[in-house]
Short mmCIF file of C-alpha atoms in Angstrom, two decimals:
data_model
loop_
_atom_site.label_atom_id
_atom_site.label_comp_id
_atom_site.label_asym_id
_atom_site.label_seq_id
_atom_site.Cartn_x
_atom_site.Cartn_y
_atom_site.Cartn_z
CA GLU A 1 -28.01 -66.75 97.08
CA VAL A 2 -24.68 -67.20 95.36
CA GLN A 3 -21.78 -65.66 97.28
CA LEU A 4 -18.16 -65.50 96.22
CA LEU A 5 -15.48 -64.22 98.59
CA GLU A 6 -11.98 -63.68 97.24
CA SER A 7 -8.93 -63.45 99.48
CA GLY A 8 -5.17 -63.81 99.45
CA GLY A 9 -4.12 -60.67 97.62
CA GLY A 10 -1.37 -58.37 98.76
CA LEU A 11 1.94 -56.75 97.89
CA VAL A 12 4.57 -59.05 96.38
CA GLN A 13 7.91 -58.44 94.72
CA PRO A 14 8.47 -59.22 91.05
CA GLY A 15 9.26 -62.89 90.68
CA GLY A 16 7.36 -63.75 93.82
CA SER A 17 4.36 -65.98 94.41
CA LEU A 18 0.89 -65.63 95.82
CA ARG A 19 -2.12 -67.93 96.19
CA LEU A 20 -5.60 -66.52 95.84
CA SER A 21 -8.70 -68.20 97.24
CA CYS A 22 -12.37 -67.87 96.41
CA ALA A 23 -14.82 -69.23 98.97
CA ALA A 24 -18.13 -70.09 97.31
CA SER A 25 -21.56 -70.61 98.83
CA GLY A 26 -25.19 -70.71 97.82
CA PHE A 27 -24.81 -73.30 95.06
CA THR A 28 -23.52 -76.82 94.49
CA PHE A 29 -19.90 -75.83 93.92
CA SER A 30 -18.75 -79.19 92.56
CA SER A 31 -21.30 -79.02 89.75
CA TYR A 32 -20.01 -75.82 88.21
CA GLY A 33 -16.97 -74.63 86.40
CA MET A 34 -15.33 -71.52 87.83
CA SER A 35 -13.27 -68.67 86.41
CA TRP A 36 -10.82 -65.98 87.42
CA VAL A 37 -11.03 -62.53 85.85
CA ARG A 38 -8.76 -59.59 86.61
CA GLN A 39 -8.81 -55.85 86.19
CA ALA A 40 -5.65 -53.78 86.18
CA PRO A 41 -5.94 -50.29 87.70
CA GLY A 42 -7.97 -48.06 85.39
CA LYS A 43 -8.26 -50.78 82.74
CA GLY A 44 -10.87 -53.17 81.43
CA LEU A 45 -11.68 -56.75 82.33
CA GLU A 46 -9.34 -59.58 81.37
CA TRP A 47 -10.14 -63.28 81.64
CA VAL A 48 -7.34 -65.21 83.36
CA SER A 49 -8.27 -68.85 83.83
CA ALA A 50 -11.11 -71.33 84.15
CA ILE A 51 -11.62 -74.81 85.53
CA GLY A 52 -14.42 -77.20 84.70
CA GLY A 53 -16.39 -79.20 87.19
CA GLY A 54 -14.34 -82.21 86.21
CA GLY A 55 -11.06 -80.35 86.55
CA VAL A 56 -10.22 -79.42 82.95
CA THR A 57 -8.27 -76.16 83.00
CA TYR A 58 -7.83 -73.23 80.63
CA TYR A 59 -5.48 -70.25 80.77
CA ALA A 60 -4.89 -66.92 79.08
CA ASP A 61 -1.64 -66.84 77.12
CA SER A 62 -0.35 -64.11 79.43
CA VAL A 63 -0.37 -66.42 82.46
CA THR A 64 0.21 -69.87 80.96
CA GLY A 65 3.09 -71.60 82.69
CA ARG A 66 3.03 -69.19 85.64
CA PHE A 67 -0.48 -69.50 87.09
CA THR A 68 -2.31 -72.67 88.16
CA ILE A 69 -6.02 -72.86 88.82
CA SER A 70 -7.38 -75.55 91.12
CA ARG A 71 -10.35 -76.33 93.28
CA ASP A 72 -11.21 -78.17 96.48
CA ASN A 73 -14.81 -79.30 96.19
CA SER A 74 -14.82 -80.49 99.81
CA LYS A 75 -14.13 -76.91 100.90
CA ASN A 76 -16.16 -75.18 98.19
CA THR A 77 -13.07 -73.19 97.35
CA LEU A 78 -11.37 -72.11 94.14
CA TYR A 79 -7.67 -71.27 94.04
CA LEU A 80 -5.24 -69.44 91.81
CA GLN A 81 -1.57 -70.13 92.42
CA MET A 82 0.45 -67.31 90.90
CA ASN A 83 4.20 -67.73 90.41
CA SER A 84 6.86 -65.61 88.71
CA LEU A 85 4.72 -62.55 89.19
CA ARG A 86 5.29 -59.50 87.03
CA ALA A 87 4.34 -55.85 87.38
CA GLU A 88 1.71 -56.36 84.69
CA ASP A 89 -0.07 -58.89 86.91
CA THR A 90 -1.04 -56.04 89.24
CA ALA A 91 -4.84 -56.06 89.30
CA VAL A 92 -7.97 -56.80 91.26
CA TYR A 93 -8.73 -60.48 90.83
CA TYR A 94 -12.34 -61.69 90.77
CA CYS A 95 -13.72 -65.20 90.73
CA ALA A 96 -16.87 -65.92 88.77
CA MET A 97 -19.34 -68.78 88.62
CA GLY A 98 -19.18 -70.88 85.50
CA GLY A 99 -16.30 -71.85 83.28
CA ARG A 100 -17.80 -69.73 80.50
CA ILE A 101 -19.20 -67.25 83.06
CA ALA A 102 -22.68 -68.09 81.75
CA ALA A 103 -24.09 -70.07 84.66
CA VAL A 104 -27.64 -69.35 85.75
CA GLY A 105 -27.51 -67.54 89.08
CA GLY A 106 -23.93 -66.42 88.60
CA GLY A 107 -24.61 -62.74 88.03
CA ASP A 108 -23.09 -61.25 91.14
CA TRP A 109 -19.34 -61.17 91.73
CA GLY A 110 -17.43 -60.64 94.93
CA GLN A 111 -15.39 -57.62 95.89
CA GLY A 112 -12.23 -59.07 94.45
CA THR A 113 -8.76 -59.19 95.94
CA LEU A 114 -6.02 -56.75 95.00
CA VAL A 115 -2.64 -58.06 93.92
CA THR A 116 0.17 -55.53 93.69
CA VAL A 117 3.48 -56.61 92.18
CA SER A 118 6.15 -54.06 92.98
CA SER A 119 9.61 -53.79 94.46
CA ASP B 1 -8.15 -65.22 69.85
CA VAL B 2 -11.66 -63.83 69.31
CA VAL B 3 -11.62 -60.05 69.27
CA MET B 4 -14.64 -58.33 70.78
CA THR B 5 -15.23 -54.81 69.45
CA GLN B 6 -17.63 -52.52 71.28
CA SER B 7 -19.06 -49.25 70.08
CA PRO B 8 -19.32 -46.52 70.98
CA LEU B 9 -16.47 -46.11 73.49
CA SER B 10 -18.41 -43.36 75.22
CA LEU B 11 -22.18 -42.89 75.30
CA PRO B 12 -23.63 -39.67 76.72
CA VAL B 13 -27.35 -40.14 77.23
CA THR B 14 -30.26 -38.06 78.46
CA LEU B 15 -32.17 -39.38 81.45
CA GLY B 16 -35.27 -41.23 80.32
CA GLN B 17 -33.98 -41.75 76.80
CA PRO B 18 -32.97 -45.10 75.30
CA ALA B 19 -29.40 -46.22 74.80
CA SER B 20 -27.80 -48.93 72.72
CA ILE B 21 -24.35 -50.54 72.79
CA SER B 22 -23.00 -52.67 69.97
CA CYS B 23 -20.63 -55.61 70.33
CA ARG B 24 -19.12 -57.45 67.38
CA SER B 25 -16.98 -60.56 67.49
CA SER B 26 -14.29 -61.57 65.01
CA GLN B 27 -15.75 -65.09 64.82
CA SER B 28 -19.19 -66.59 65.20
CA LEU B 29 -20.08 -67.17 68.84
CA VAL B 30 -22.34 -70.14 68.16
CA HIS B 31 -20.92 -73.06 70.13
CA SER B 32 -21.09 -76.66 68.94
CA ASP B 33 -23.52 -77.31 71.81
CA GLY B 34 -25.98 -74.89 70.20
CA ASN B 35 -25.54 -72.11 72.73
CA THR B 36 -24.20 -68.64 72.01
CA TYR B 37 -22.07 -67.58 74.95
CA LEU B 38 -22.30 -63.81 74.82
CA ASN B 39 -22.57 -62.01 78.15
CA TRP B 40 -22.97 -58.37 79.15
CA PHE B 41 -21.55 -56.84 82.34
CA GLN B 42 -22.10 -53.56 84.10
CA GLN B 43 -19.50 -51.92 86.31
CA ARG B 44 -20.70 -48.92 88.25
CA PRO B 45 -18.05 -46.47 89.51
CA GLY B 46 -16.10 -47.96 92.39
CA GLN B 47 -17.96 -51.27 92.27
CA SER B 48 -17.25 -54.82 91.16
CA PRO B 49 -18.55 -55.91 87.77
CA ARG B 50 -22.00 -57.43 87.69
CA ARG B 51 -23.40 -59.61 84.95
CA LEU B 52 -26.59 -58.29 83.40
CA ILE B 53 -27.22 -60.66 80.51
CA TYR B 54 -25.97 -64.19 79.76
CA LYS B 55 -26.21 -66.20 76.56
CA VAL B 56 -27.26 -63.20 74.48
CA SER B 57 -30.63 -62.40 75.95
CA ASN B 58 -31.13 -63.95 79.39
CA ARG B 59 -31.46 -61.31 82.07
CA ASP B 60 -29.85 -62.05 85.42
CA SER B 61 -31.94 -62.12 88.58
CA GLY B 62 -32.56 -58.66 89.97
CA VAL B 63 -31.64 -56.89 86.75
CA SER B 64 -34.11 -54.26 85.64
CA ASP B 65 -36.26 -55.16 82.65
CA ARG B 66 -35.07 -51.89 81.11
CA PHE B 67 -32.02 -53.91 80.03
CA SER B 68 -32.29 -56.28 77.09
CA GLY B 69 -29.82 -58.19 74.98
CA SER B 70 -30.17 -59.37 71.40
CA GLY B 71 -28.17 -60.53 68.43
CA SER B 72 -26.73 -63.61 66.82
CA GLY B 73 -23.59 -64.93 65.19
CA THR B 74 -21.13 -62.06 65.41
CA ASP B 75 -23.35 -59.05 66.04
CA PHE B 76 -24.88 -58.26 69.42
CA THR B 77 -26.62 -55.37 71.14
CA LEU B 78 -27.36 -54.27 74.68
CA LYS B 79 -30.28 -51.88 74.97
CA ILE B 80 -31.41 -49.75 77.86
CA SER B 81 -35.01 -48.70 77.26
CA ARG B 82 -34.96 -45.62 79.52
CA VAL B 83 -31.69 -44.57 81.07
CA GLU B 84 -31.68 -43.83 84.78
CA ALA B 85 -28.96 -42.20 86.87
CA GLU B 86 -28.00 -45.56 88.39
CA ASP B 87 -27.08 -46.87 84.92
CA VAL B 88 -23.93 -44.74 84.79
CA GLY B 89 -20.84 -46.91 84.47
CA VAL B 90 -18.87 -49.03 82.05
CA TYR B 91 -20.47 -51.87 80.12
CA TYR B 92 -18.54 -54.85 78.78
CA CYS B 93 -19.47 -57.66 76.44
CA MET B 94 -17.71 -60.99 76.80
CA GLN B 95 -17.60 -64.14 74.72
CA GLY B 96 -17.48 -67.52 76.41
CA THR B 97 -17.64 -69.69 73.30
CA HIS B 98 -13.98 -69.89 72.31
CA TRP B 99 -10.90 -70.31 74.53
CA PRO B 100 -9.42 -68.01 75.65
CA LEU B 101 -12.48 -66.11 76.76
CA THR B 102 -12.32 -62.46 75.77
CA PHE B 103 -13.92 -59.18 76.77
CA GLY B 104 -14.73 -56.09 74.77
CA GLY B 105 -12.93 -52.89 75.64
CA GLY B 106 -15.92 -51.36 77.39
CA THR B 107 -18.44 -48.59 76.76
CA LYS B 108 -18.71 -45.76 79.25
CA VAL B 109 -22.27 -44.59 79.78
CA GLU B 110 -22.69 -41.13 81.25
CA ILE B 111 -25.53 -38.69 81.70
CA LYS B 112 -25.59 -35.62 79.49
#
């Protein structure tokens, strides 16, 4: 059974940094791309970033240059380093299986981790 | 960026009746690898999103067979054959063919 457990969220001041983690289990992590998706309070879903199994990365325009996605296949963990945070980055962040979020078995998401950017 | 347009925004349905949600993309979602990366997600109140359908018509494990996806090119549909109370929530389509990936704005399904 695929399990994804996000962590690392919290309250941070504008301009600050935070690193999110996503611990994955139940599948061969190194064989799959992974994605981050976020949801601002009361809003819809927004794709943030993806990384391929080989390490190719993609970013939404809104986070390019500020966020960095990475992975540690030895730890089955996905990361999102978030710098220069803005109020509009406030959201619940989810990780998802598959760079295009179309991987077989990747239907269930974790509970997400809440990032609040406020002074 | 590919714009995903869902309709309707709100869908009041009677229990036991069918429901249908439309999703249209501003560009064809056929990838050069031959796949069409169109997914559907359900988000029940207070819960995390859950994928229901991937690559147009493939139902995720554990998803009721009351849910079905269809379509091609730029025009896609999610159908619920008989709506049950547990189907209340917001439904999103998402394209994974073109970078950046993009979601539709969501359709809120509620019981009449």
